[in-house]
Coordinates of C-alpha atoms and ligand atoms in Angstrom, one line a residue:
M1 CA 21.4 -123.2 -43.2
A2 CA 22.4 -121.4 -46.3
D3 CA 25.1 -122.8 -48.5
F4 CA 28.4 -121.2 -47.7
K5 CA 28.9 -120.1 -51.3
S6 CA 25.8 -117.9 -51.1
S7 CA 26.5 -116.7 -47.5
T8 CA 27.9 -113.7 -45.9
I9 CA 29.5 -114.1 -42.5
Y10 CA 29.7 -111.6 -39.6
Q11 CA 32.5 -111.8 -37.1
V12 CA 31.8 -110.8 -33.5
Y13 CA 34.6 -110.1 -31.0
P14 CA 32.5 -110.6 -27.8
K15 CA 34.7 -108.6 -25.5
S16 CA 34.0 -105.5 -27.5
F17 CA 30.6 -106.1 -29.0
Y18 CA 28.0 -105.3 -26.3
D19 CA 28.2 -105.3 -22.6
S20 CA 24.9 -106.5 -21.1
N21 CA 25.7 -106.2 -17.4
G22 CA 27.7 -103.0 -17.1
D23 CA 31.1 -104.3 -16.1
G24 CA 32.8 -102.7 -19.1
I25 CA 33.4 -106.0 -20.9
G26 CA 31.3 -107.3 -23.7
D27 CA 29.6 -110.7 -23.1
I28 CA 27.4 -113.4 -24.6
R29 CA 24.1 -111.9 -23.4
G30 CA 25.3 -108.8 -25.1
I31 CA 25.4 -110.7 -28.4
I32 CA 22.0 -112.2 -27.8
E33 CA 20.6 -108.7 -27.2
K34 CA 22.0 -107.5 -30.5
L35 CA 20.9 -110.5 -32.6
D36 CA 18.2 -108.6 -34.3
Y37 CA 20.8 -106.0 -35.4
I38 CA 23.0 -108.7 -36.8
R39 CA 20.0 -110.3 -38.5
S40 CA 19.1 -106.9 -40.0
L41 CA 22.4 -107.0 -42.0
G42 CA 21.2 -110.0 -43.8
V43 CA 24.1 -112.3 -42.9
D44 CA 23.8 -116.1 -42.6
Y45 CA 26.5 -117.0 -40.1
I46 CA 28.0 -115.4 -37.0
W47 CA 31.6 -116.3 -36.2
S48 CA 32.4 -115.5 -32.6
T49 CA 36.0 -115.4 -31.4
P50 CA 36.7 -117.6 -28.3
F51 CA 34.9 -117.1 -25.0
F52 CA 36.1 -120.2 -23.3
V53 CA 37.8 -120.4 -19.9
S54 CA 41.2 -118.7 -20.3
P55 CA 43.7 -116.5 -18.5
L56 CA 43.0 -114.1 -21.4
N57 CA 46.6 -113.3 -22.0
D58 CA 45.7 -113.4 -25.7
N59 CA 42.1 -112.5 -25.2
G60 CA 40.8 -116.0 -25.3
Y61 CA 43.1 -117.5 -27.9
D62 CA 44.9 -119.1 -24.9
V63 CA 42.3 -121.7 -24.0
E64 CA 42.3 -123.3 -20.6
D65 CA 39.1 -125.4 -21.1
Y66 CA 37.5 -125.9 -24.5
R67 CA 34.2 -126.9 -23.0
K68 CA 33.6 -124.2 -20.4
I69 CA 32.6 -120.6 -20.7
H70 CA 34.6 -117.9 -19.1
P71 CA 32.5 -116.3 -16.4
L72 CA 33.4 -112.8 -17.6
F73 CA 31.5 -113.7 -20.8
G74 CA 28.6 -115.6 -19.3
T75 CA 27.5 -119.2 -18.8
M76 CA 26.9 -122.3 -20.8
A77 CA 23.1 -121.5 -20.6
D78 CA 23.8 -118.2 -22.2
V79 CA 25.8 -119.9 -25.0
E80 CA 23.0 -122.4 -25.6
E81 CA 20.5 -119.5 -25.7
L82 CA 22.7 -117.7 -28.2
I83 CA 22.8 -120.7 -30.5
A84 CA 19.0 -121.2 -30.2
E85 CA 18.1 -117.5 -30.7
A86 CA 20.4 -117.1 -33.7
G87 CA 18.8 -120.3 -35.1
K88 CA 15.4 -118.8 -34.7
R89 CA 16.5 -115.9 -36.8
G90 CA 17.9 -118.1 -39.5
M91 CA 21.6 -117.7 -38.6
G92 CA 24.2 -120.3 -37.6
L93 CA 26.9 -119.9 -35.1
M94 CA 30.5 -120.6 -36.0
F95 CA 32.9 -121.3 -33.1
D96 CA 36.6 -120.6 -33.0
M97 CA 38.7 -123.7 -32.4
V98 CA 42.2 -122.9 -31.2
F99 CA 43.9 -126.2 -31.8
N100 CA 47.5 -125.3 -32.5
H101 CA 48.1 -124.5 -28.8
T102 CA 46.5 -124.4 -25.4
S103 CA 47.0 -122.1 -22.5
T104 CA 49.7 -123.2 -20.2
H105 CA 46.9 -123.1 -17.6
H106 CA 45.2 -126.0 -19.4
E107 CA 45.1 -129.1 -17.2
W108 CA 47.1 -131.1 -19.8
F109 CA 49.9 -128.6 -19.6
Q110 CA 49.8 -128.5 -15.9
K111 CA 50.1 -132.3 -15.8
A112 CA 53.0 -132.1 -18.2
L113 CA 54.7 -129.6 -16.0
L114 CA 54.6 -132.1 -13.2
G115 CA 56.5 -134.4 -15.4
D116 CA 53.7 -136.8 -16.4
P117 CA 55.1 -138.4 -19.5
E118 CA 51.7 -139.0 -21.0
Y119 CA 50.9 -135.3 -21.0
M120 CA 54.3 -134.1 -21.8
D121 CA 53.7 -135.9 -25.1
Y122 CA 50.7 -133.6 -25.6
Y123 CA 53.1 -130.8 -26.2
I124 CA 56.5 -130.2 -27.8
F125 CA 59.2 -130.5 -25.2
K126 CA 62.8 -130.7 -26.3
D127 CA 66.1 -131.2 -24.4
G128 CA 68.7 -128.4 -24.3
G129 CA 70.9 -126.5 -21.9
A130 CA 69.3 -123.7 -20.0
D131 CA 71.0 -121.1 -22.1
T132 CA 70.4 -122.5 -25.5
P133 CA 67.0 -123.0 -26.9
P134 CA 66.6 -126.0 -29.2
T135 CA 66.3 -123.8 -32.3
N136 CA 66.5 -120.1 -33.2
W137 CA 62.8 -120.0 -34.1
Q138 CA 61.0 -116.8 -33.1
S139 CA 57.6 -116.4 -31.5
K140 CA 55.1 -114.5 -33.6
F141 CA 54.6 -112.1 -30.7
G142 CA 58.4 -111.4 -30.5
G143 CA 61.3 -113.2 -28.8
S144 CA 62.2 -116.9 -28.8
A145 CA 59.6 -119.5 -29.5
W146 CA 61.0 -121.7 -26.7
E147 CA 60.6 -121.5 -23.0
Y148 CA 62.8 -123.3 -20.5
V149 CA 61.2 -125.3 -17.7
P150 CA 64.0 -125.8 -15.1
S151 CA 62.2 -128.5 -13.2
L152 CA 62.0 -130.7 -16.3
K153 CA 65.3 -129.4 -17.8
K154 CA 63.4 -129.1 -21.1
W155 CA 62.1 -126.4 -23.4
Y156 CA 58.6 -126.2 -24.7
L157 CA 57.6 -124.7 -28.0
H158 CA 55.2 -121.7 -28.2
L159 CA 54.8 -120.1 -31.6
F160 CA 52.7 -117.4 -29.9
D161 CA 52.8 -116.1 -26.3
V162 CA 54.8 -117.9 -23.7
T163 CA 51.5 -118.9 -22.1
Q164 CA 50.3 -120.6 -25.4
A165 CA 52.1 -124.0 -25.6
D166 CA 52.0 -125.7 -29.0
L167 CA 50.2 -129.0 -29.1
N168 CA 51.9 -132.2 -30.5
W169 CA 49.5 -133.3 -33.3
E170 CA 51.7 -136.3 -34.0
N171 CA 50.3 -137.8 -30.9
P172 CA 47.0 -139.5 -31.8
R173 CA 45.6 -139.0 -28.3
V174 CA 45.9 -135.2 -28.9
R175 CA 44.0 -135.5 -32.2
E176 CA 41.3 -137.6 -30.4
E177 CA 40.9 -135.0 -27.6
L178 CA 40.4 -132.3 -30.1
K179 CA 37.9 -134.3 -32.2
D180 CA 35.9 -134.7 -29.0
V181 CA 35.8 -130.9 -28.5
I182 CA 34.4 -130.5 -32.0
R183 CA 31.8 -133.2 -31.3
F184 CA 30.8 -131.5 -28.1
W185 CA 30.1 -128.2 -29.8
K186 CA 28.5 -129.8 -32.8
D187 CA 26.0 -131.5 -30.4
K188 CA 25.2 -128.1 -28.9
G189 CA 24.0 -127.0 -32.3
V190 CA 27.0 -125.0 -33.6
K191 CA 26.8 -124.8 -37.4
G192 CA 30.4 -124.2 -38.4
F193 CA 33.9 -123.8 -37.2
R194 CA 36.8 -121.4 -37.7
F195 CA 40.1 -123.1 -37.1
D196 CA 42.7 -120.8 -35.6
V197 CA 46.2 -120.8 -37.3
V198 CA 45.4 -124.4 -38.3
N199 CA 48.1 -124.7 -41.0
L200 CA 50.7 -124.5 -38.2
I201 CA 49.7 -127.7 -36.5
S202 CA 52.0 -130.1 -38.3
K203 CA 55.6 -129.6 -37.2
P204 CA 58.6 -130.9 -39.1
E205 CA 60.3 -134.1 -38.1
V206 CA 63.6 -132.5 -37.4
Y207 CA 63.9 -129.3 -35.4
E208 CA 66.8 -127.2 -36.7
D209 CA 67.9 -123.6 -36.8
D210 CA 66.4 -121.5 -39.6
T211 CA 69.3 -119.7 -41.2
Q212 CA 67.0 -117.8 -43.5
G213 CA 64.3 -116.7 -41.2
D214 CA 62.2 -117.2 -38.0
G215 CA 61.4 -120.9 -38.6
K216 CA 58.0 -120.4 -40.2
R217 CA 59.1 -122.2 -43.4
F218 CA 59.5 -125.4 -41.4
Y219 CA 56.1 -125.5 -39.8
S220 CA 53.7 -123.5 -42.1
D221 CA 51.6 -126.0 -44.2
G222 CA 53.8 -128.7 -42.5
P223 CA 54.3 -132.3 -43.6
H224 CA 51.1 -133.9 -42.3
I225 CA 48.7 -130.9 -42.5
H226 CA 46.4 -132.3 -45.2
E227 CA 46.3 -135.7 -43.5
Y228 CA 45.4 -134.2 -40.1
L229 CA 42.7 -132.0 -41.5
K230 CA 41.1 -134.9 -43.5
E231 CA 41.1 -137.0 -40.4
L232 CA 39.6 -134.3 -38.2
V233 CA 36.8 -133.6 -40.6
A234 CA 36.0 -137.2 -41.4
D235 CA 36.0 -138.4 -37.8
T236 CA 33.8 -135.5 -36.5
G237 CA 31.4 -135.5 -39.5
I238 CA 31.7 -131.8 -40.1
G239 CA 32.2 -132.1 -43.9
D240 CA 28.8 -130.6 -44.6
M241 CA 29.2 -127.7 -42.2
V242 CA 30.9 -124.4 -43.0
T243 CA 34.5 -124.5 -42.0
V244 CA 37.2 -121.9 -42.5
G245 CA 40.9 -122.3 -41.7
E246 CA 43.0 -119.4 -40.7
M247 CA 46.2 -119.9 -42.7
S248 CA 49.3 -118.2 -41.6
A249 CA 52.0 -117.6 -44.2
T250 CA 50.4 -120.1 -46.5
N251 CA 50.5 -120.4 -50.3
L252 CA 48.1 -120.8 -53.1
E253 CA 48.9 -124.5 -53.8
N254 CA 48.0 -125.5 -50.2
C255 CA 44.9 -123.3 -50.1
L256 CA 43.7 -125.0 -53.2
R257 CA 43.9 -128.3 -51.5
Y258 CA 42.4 -127.1 -48.2
S259 CA 39.4 -125.8 -50.0
N260 CA 38.8 -128.1 -52.9
P261 CA 35.7 -130.1 -52.1
D262 CA 37.2 -133.3 -53.4
E263 CA 39.9 -133.2 -50.7
K264 CA 37.2 -133.1 -48.0
E265 CA 39.2 -130.7 -45.8
L266 CA 37.7 -127.3 -45.3
S267 CA 35.1 -125.1 -47.0
M268 CA 37.5 -122.2 -47.4
C269 CA 40.6 -120.5 -46.1
F270 CA 41.7 -117.1 -44.9
N271 CA 45.0 -116.1 -46.3
F272 CA 46.7 -112.7 -45.6
H273 CA 48.9 -111.9 -48.6
H274 CA 46.6 -109.0 -49.6
L275 CA 47.0 -107.6 -46.2
K276 CA 50.7 -107.4 -46.4
V277 CA 51.0 -105.0 -49.3
D278 CA 51.8 -102.2 -46.8
Y279 CA 54.5 -104.2 -45.0
K280 CA 57.9 -102.9 -45.8
D281 CA 60.1 -105.8 -46.9
G282 CA 57.3 -108.1 -45.6
K283 CA 57.7 -106.7 -42.1
K284 CA 54.5 -105.9 -40.2
W285 CA 56.2 -103.4 -37.9
E286 CA 57.7 -101.3 -40.7
L287 CA 55.4 -98.9 -42.3
M288 CA 54.8 -98.4 -46.0
K289 CA 52.0 -97.0 -48.2
P290 CA 49.9 -99.8 -49.7
D291 CA 51.2 -101.1 -53.0
Y292 CA 47.9 -101.2 -55.0
Q293 CA 49.4 -102.9 -58.0
E294 CA 50.6 -105.7 -55.8
L295 CA 47.2 -105.8 -54.1
K296 CA 45.4 -106.2 -57.5
K297 CA 47.8 -108.8 -58.6
L298 CA 47.2 -110.9 -55.5
F299 CA 43.5 -110.7 -55.8
E300 CA 43.7 -111.7 -59.5
T301 CA 46.0 -114.6 -58.9
W302 CA 44.1 -116.1 -56.0
Q303 CA 40.7 -115.5 -57.5
T304 CA 41.6 -116.9 -60.9
E305 CA 43.4 -120.0 -59.7
M306 CA 40.8 -120.8 -57.1
Q307 CA 38.2 -120.7 -59.9
K308 CA 40.3 -122.8 -62.2
Q309 CA 41.1 -125.5 -59.7
N310 CA 37.8 -125.6 -57.8
G311 CA 38.9 -123.9 -54.6
W312 CA 37.1 -121.3 -52.6
N313 CA 38.3 -118.1 -50.8
A314 CA 37.1 -116.4 -47.8
V315 CA 37.2 -112.7 -48.9
F316 CA 37.7 -110.0 -46.3
W317 CA 39.6 -106.9 -45.2
C318 CA 39.1 -106.9 -41.5
N319 CA 39.2 -109.1 -38.4
H320 CA 40.3 -108.8 -34.8
D321 CA 44.0 -109.0 -35.8
Q322 CA 43.9 -106.3 -38.5
P323 CA 43.8 -102.5 -38.5
R324 CA 40.6 -101.0 -39.8
I325 CA 40.5 -101.0 -43.6
V326 CA 39.1 -97.4 -44.1
S327 CA 42.1 -96.1 -42.2
R328 CA 44.5 -98.4 -43.9
M329 CA 43.5 -98.2 -47.6
G330 CA 40.9 -95.5 -47.7
D331 CA 40.7 -92.0 -46.4
E332 CA 39.2 -91.9 -43.0
E333 CA 38.7 -88.1 -43.1
K334 CA 37.9 -86.4 -46.4
Y335 CA 36.4 -89.5 -48.2
W336 CA 35.5 -91.5 -45.2
K337 CA 32.1 -92.6 -46.5
E338 CA 33.1 -93.0 -50.1
S339 CA 36.3 -94.9 -49.5
A340 CA 34.7 -97.3 -46.9
K341 CA 32.0 -98.1 -49.4
M342 CA 34.4 -98.5 -52.3
L343 CA 36.5 -101.0 -50.3
A344 CA 33.5 -102.9 -49.3
T345 CA 32.4 -103.2 -52.9
C346 CA 35.9 -104.5 -53.9
V347 CA 35.6 -107.6 -51.8
H348 CA 31.8 -108.2 -51.7
M349 CA 31.5 -108.7 -55.4
L350 CA 34.4 -111.2 -55.6
R351 CA 34.1 -114.9 -56.0
G352 CA 34.2 -116.3 -52.4
T353 CA 32.5 -115.9 -49.1
P354 CA 32.6 -112.4 -47.7
Y355 CA 33.4 -111.8 -44.0
I356 CA 32.5 -108.6 -42.1
F357 CA 34.1 -107.8 -38.8
Q358 CA 32.0 -105.9 -36.3
G359 CA 32.0 -102.2 -36.9
E360 CA 33.4 -102.5 -40.4
E361 CA 29.9 -102.0 -41.6
L362 CA 29.9 -98.6 -39.9
G363 CA 33.2 -97.6 -41.3
M364 CA 34.9 -97.7 -37.9
T365 CA 38.4 -96.4 -38.0
N366 CA 41.7 -97.1 -36.2
T367 CA 41.6 -96.0 -32.6
G368 CA 44.2 -93.2 -32.6
Y369 CA 45.6 -94.1 -29.2
S370 CA 48.5 -91.7 -28.3
N371 CA 49.9 -93.4 -25.2
I372 CA 51.2 -97.0 -24.7
S373 CA 49.1 -97.3 -21.6
E374 CA 46.0 -97.3 -23.8
Y375 CA 47.1 -100.5 -25.5
R376 CA 45.9 -103.9 -24.2
D377 CA 47.2 -106.4 -26.8
V378 CA 50.1 -108.6 -25.8
E379 CA 51.6 -108.5 -29.3
S380 CA 51.4 -104.7 -29.5
I381 CA 53.0 -104.2 -26.1
N382 CA 55.8 -106.6 -26.8
Y383 CA 56.6 -105.0 -30.1
Y384 CA 56.5 -101.5 -28.6
H385 CA 59.4 -102.5 -26.4
I386 CA 61.2 -104.3 -29.3
L387 CA 60.8 -101.1 -31.4
L388 CA 62.3 -99.0 -28.6
E389 CA 65.2 -101.5 -28.2
E390 CA 65.8 -101.2 -31.9
G391 CA 66.3 -97.5 -31.5
K392 CA 63.0 -96.0 -32.4
T393 CA 61.8 -93.1 -30.3
Q394 CA 58.5 -93.4 -28.3
E395 CA 56.8 -91.3 -30.8
E396 CA 57.9 -93.4 -33.7
A397 CA 57.0 -96.6 -32.0
L398 CA 53.5 -95.2 -31.2
E399 CA 53.1 -94.1 -34.8
V400 CA 53.8 -97.7 -35.9
L401 CA 51.4 -99.1 -33.3
G402 CA 48.8 -96.5 -34.4
Q403 CA 48.8 -98.1 -37.8
R404 CA 49.6 -101.7 -37.1
S405 CA 48.3 -102.7 -33.6
R406 CA 45.6 -105.3 -33.4
D407 CA 43.9 -103.0 -30.8
N408 CA 42.8 -100.8 -33.7
S409 CA 40.0 -103.3 -34.4
R410 CA 39.3 -104.3 -30.8
S411 CA 37.8 -101.0 -29.5
P412 CA 34.1 -101.3 -28.6
M413 CA 31.4 -101.5 -31.2
Q414 CA 30.0 -98.0 -31.6
W415 CA 26.3 -98.3 -31.0
D416 CA 25.4 -94.6 -30.4
A417 CA 26.9 -91.2 -29.8
G418 CA 26.5 -91.3 -26.1
T419 CA 28.9 -92.0 -23.3
Y420 CA 30.9 -95.2 -24.0
A421 CA 29.3 -95.3 -27.4
G422 CA 26.3 -97.2 -26.1
F423 CA 28.6 -100.2 -25.6
S424 CA 28.5 -100.2 -21.8
E425 CA 27.3 -98.3 -18.8
S426 CA 30.7 -98.2 -17.3
K427 CA 34.2 -97.5 -18.6
P428 CA 35.1 -100.1 -21.1
W429 CA 38.2 -102.3 -20.9
I430 CA 39.7 -100.5 -23.8
G431 CA 39.3 -96.9 -25.1
I432 CA 36.8 -95.7 -27.7
P433 CA 37.7 -93.2 -30.4
D434 CA 36.0 -89.8 -30.3
N435 CA 34.5 -90.3 -33.7
H436 CA 31.7 -92.5 -32.2
S437 CA 29.9 -89.1 -32.2
Y438 CA 29.1 -89.7 -35.9
I439 CA 30.3 -93.2 -36.6
N440 CA 27.6 -95.3 -34.9
V441 CA 24.7 -97.6 -35.5
T442 CA 21.9 -95.3 -34.4
M443 CA 22.9 -92.5 -36.7
E444 CA 23.7 -94.7 -39.6
E445 CA 20.4 -96.5 -39.3
Q446 CA 18.7 -93.2 -39.9
D447 CA 20.8 -92.2 -42.9
P448 CA 19.7 -94.1 -46.1
D449 CA 23.1 -93.2 -47.6
S450 CA 25.1 -94.5 -44.7
I451 CA 27.9 -97.1 -44.9
L452 CA 25.8 -99.4 -42.8
N453 CA 22.9 -99.3 -45.3
Y454 CA 25.4 -99.8 -48.2
Y455 CA 26.7 -103.0 -46.6
R456 CA 23.1 -104.2 -46.2
K457 CA 22.6 -103.6 -49.9
L458 CA 25.8 -105.5 -50.8
I459 CA 24.8 -108.5 -48.7
Q460 CA 21.3 -108.5 -50.2
L461 CA 22.7 -108.3 -53.8
R462 CA 24.7 -111.5 -53.2
K463 CA 21.5 -113.2 -52.1
Q464 CA 19.6 -111.9 -55.1
Y465 CA 22.0 -112.5 -57.9
A466 CA 23.5 -115.9 -58.7
V467 CA 26.1 -114.2 -60.8
I468 CA 27.6 -112.7 -57.6
Q469 CA 27.6 -116.1 -55.9
E470 CA 28.7 -118.3 -58.7
G471 CA 29.8 -116.2 -61.7
A472 CA 33.1 -116.7 -63.3
I473 CA 35.6 -113.9 -62.7
E474 CA 37.8 -112.0 -65.1
F475 CA 40.0 -109.1 -64.3
L476 CA 40.0 -105.7 -66.0
Y477 CA 42.2 -102.7 -66.0
Q478 CA 45.3 -104.7 -65.1
E479 CA 47.5 -102.0 -66.4
Q480 CA 45.8 -99.1 -64.7
Q481 CA 47.0 -99.1 -61.1
E482 CA 44.3 -96.8 -59.7
V483 CA 41.4 -98.9 -60.9
F484 CA 40.4 -102.3 -59.4
G485 CA 38.0 -103.8 -61.9
Y486 CA 36.6 -107.2 -62.7
K487 CA 33.7 -108.9 -64.4
R488 CA 31.5 -111.8 -63.2
L489 CA 29.8 -113.9 -65.8
L490 CA 27.0 -116.4 -65.5
G491 CA 24.5 -117.7 -68.1
G492 CA 24.1 -114.6 -70.3
Q493 CA 24.5 -112.1 -67.4
E494 CA 27.6 -110.0 -66.9
L495 CA 28.3 -108.1 -63.8
L496 CA 30.9 -105.3 -64.1
V497 CA 32.6 -103.9 -61.0
V498 CA 34.9 -100.9 -61.2
N499 CA 36.5 -99.2 -58.2
N500 CA 38.7 -96.2 -58.0
L501 CA 41.3 -97.0 -55.3
T502 CA 42.5 -93.3 -55.1
G503 CA 41.3 -90.0 -53.8
Q504 CA 41.7 -88.4 -57.3
E505 CA 39.3 -88.5 -60.2
V506 CA 40.5 -91.1 -62.8
V507 CA 39.9 -91.4 -66.5
L508 CA 39.3 -95.0 -67.4
Q509 CA 41.8 -96.3 -69.9
T510 CA 39.0 -98.2 -71.5
P511 CA 35.6 -96.5 -71.1
V512 CA 32.7 -98.8 -70.1
D513 CA 29.9 -99.2 -72.5
C514 CA 26.8 -98.9 -70.3
G515 CA 24.2 -99.5 -73.0
G516 CA 21.4 -101.6 -71.6
C517 CA 23.0 -101.8 -68.1
E518 CA 21.4 -101.6 -64.8
C519 CA 23.4 -100.0 -62.0
L520 CA 23.0 -102.3 -59.0
I521 CA 24.9 -100.2 -56.6
G522 CA 27.4 -97.3 -56.5
N523 CA 28.7 -95.0 -53.9
Y524 CA 28.0 -91.7 -55.7
Q525 CA 24.4 -90.9 -56.3
K526 CA 24.4 -90.4 -60.0
E527 CA 22.9 -92.0 -63.0
V528 CA 25.3 -94.3 -64.8
S529 CA 22.7 -95.6 -67.1
G530 CA 24.0 -93.2 -69.9
D531 CA 26.0 -94.6 -72.7
W532 CA 29.6 -94.6 -71.5
L533 CA 31.3 -94.5 -68.2
E534 CA 34.5 -92.6 -68.8
T535 CA 35.7 -91.2 -65.4
L536 CA 35.5 -92.3 -61.8
Q537 CA 35.2 -89.8 -59.0
S538 CA 37.5 -90.1 -55.9
Y539 CA 37.1 -93.6 -54.5
E540 CA 34.1 -94.2 -56.7
S541 CA 32.6 -97.7 -57.1
V542 CA 30.2 -98.7 -59.7
V543 CA 28.5 -102.1 -60.1
L544 CA 26.6 -102.7 -63.4
L545 CA 24.6 -105.6 -64.6
K546 CA 24.2 -106.4 -68.3
K547 CA 21.5 -108.9 -69.1
N548 CA 20.8 -111.2 -72.0
L549 CA 24.2 -111.2 -73.7
Q550 CA 24.4 -113.3 -76.7
Ligands
LIG1 C1 45.2 -116.2 -34.6 C2 44.2 -115.3 -33.9 C3 44.9 -114.3 -33.1 C4 45.7 -115.1 -32.1 C5 46.6 -116.1 -32.7 C6 47.1 -117.1 -31.7 O1 46.0 -115.5 -35.5 O2 43.3 -114.7 -34.9 O3 44.1 -113.4 -32.5 O4 46.5 -114.2 -31.3 O5 45.9 -116.9 -33.7 O6 46.1 -118.0 -31.3
LIG2 CA1 29.8 -107.6 -19.3

């Protein structure tokens, strides 16, 4: 399998990828049927979000059995075939390990509910009167993070939905159980793992009210986190596999440790700071235009420090929890193609491992749902009600959801312009935007200038040029807010990447000397091999290679 530093990773959300049996829900056989498509992108790994047995209150992030496949998605034989068929095409599967919590339907929690002390110690139960939760911590999906169990006269912690009970990692038996899960999937031939909200697993010794916030400062990157990760990796022998931790509200210092190879923790981390630059006062449910200066600063800091201190970033815009990037930071109408390609260029030429979320490579947009009944996501529905309680009108609340809901990325993959976008033969579990009439695989396959073919080219360039994989990074145009520019340097080669983040033409404060340059890729079909590059068109991206520098 390819080294993670030269790889590109494709994320599949099975429920919305491809429905092979016409029940309106994507499934494992659907992924198998589309493996040639995924392969055609040139990616090395496929990360699939969970398809294990689950009540699906959080679409599978509420796991009831880590070793069994939910019948809606298929069978163990299907999963084995998926792993084998991907392998034949030179791609490795990465599975999603949700180890911060289990579903309350998990047999461990069911035993705990019956008062079995052994299993109660698998979770975080605290005493407290029926009216007063142990702390004021808030669930990330809204409301208290504690739920009272009258029969036990105790509260249990759930940082997410009430049906997602947090595991007690201080209990060594819990850690052993989870290591066994890793071994199980490793033996099946899985080539890597994504660890869900893994920096939340180590809780503080003392549970106290957070007078400054919702509690996250007590348990994010908690006291034993590095120890637990080292132990998990060492005892399961996954140190050579590709591993990525999803890090909630983390910081640079910790991510440097998580991803530094000497620490033997993870290959890389997802952090989300760059995806909060449009949160007003840091609040997801309050709208604001993106602060591009802040965005640039965050990329610069994280990239530069990771390089200095031998860490490694996952680089990405999209996943199943984020709105679509072209709607968020580009212009999904007038400059749909240009801005989608520009945003892709911004991250694909960075130092790190790029991730592509299904449909991103087509320039898929936010869904544009106009009624609350169209939403499926537990977080979105909870927050809709919270927003109404806070005094917003229905229209205002829907406007916020329209921009922030996780369902924006969970609508079905748009395969063609036909009914249900070629995703299924029956009505899908969640609605499809009308724009599948022109944003779809079939049409973009035929258009050499499509967003799809642009992504293919970006992926291929990373394979082809060591400077994209390993080159040192230096940032340019720090003072010019509209321009995101950087250089990558390796052994006499210099790669120059300039992106116009706006819909207006910009004059570069420092023109680029293109003498002796080769243009590797750009989203406007024009020759940039002249002498100087002085202006950039709306959302223009240019990537230039200079060779044989002295
Ligand atoms: C992660 C997942 C998200 C899920 C949450 C709780 O953030 O990506 O989809 O809801 O963890 O498991
Ligand atoms: Ca199906």
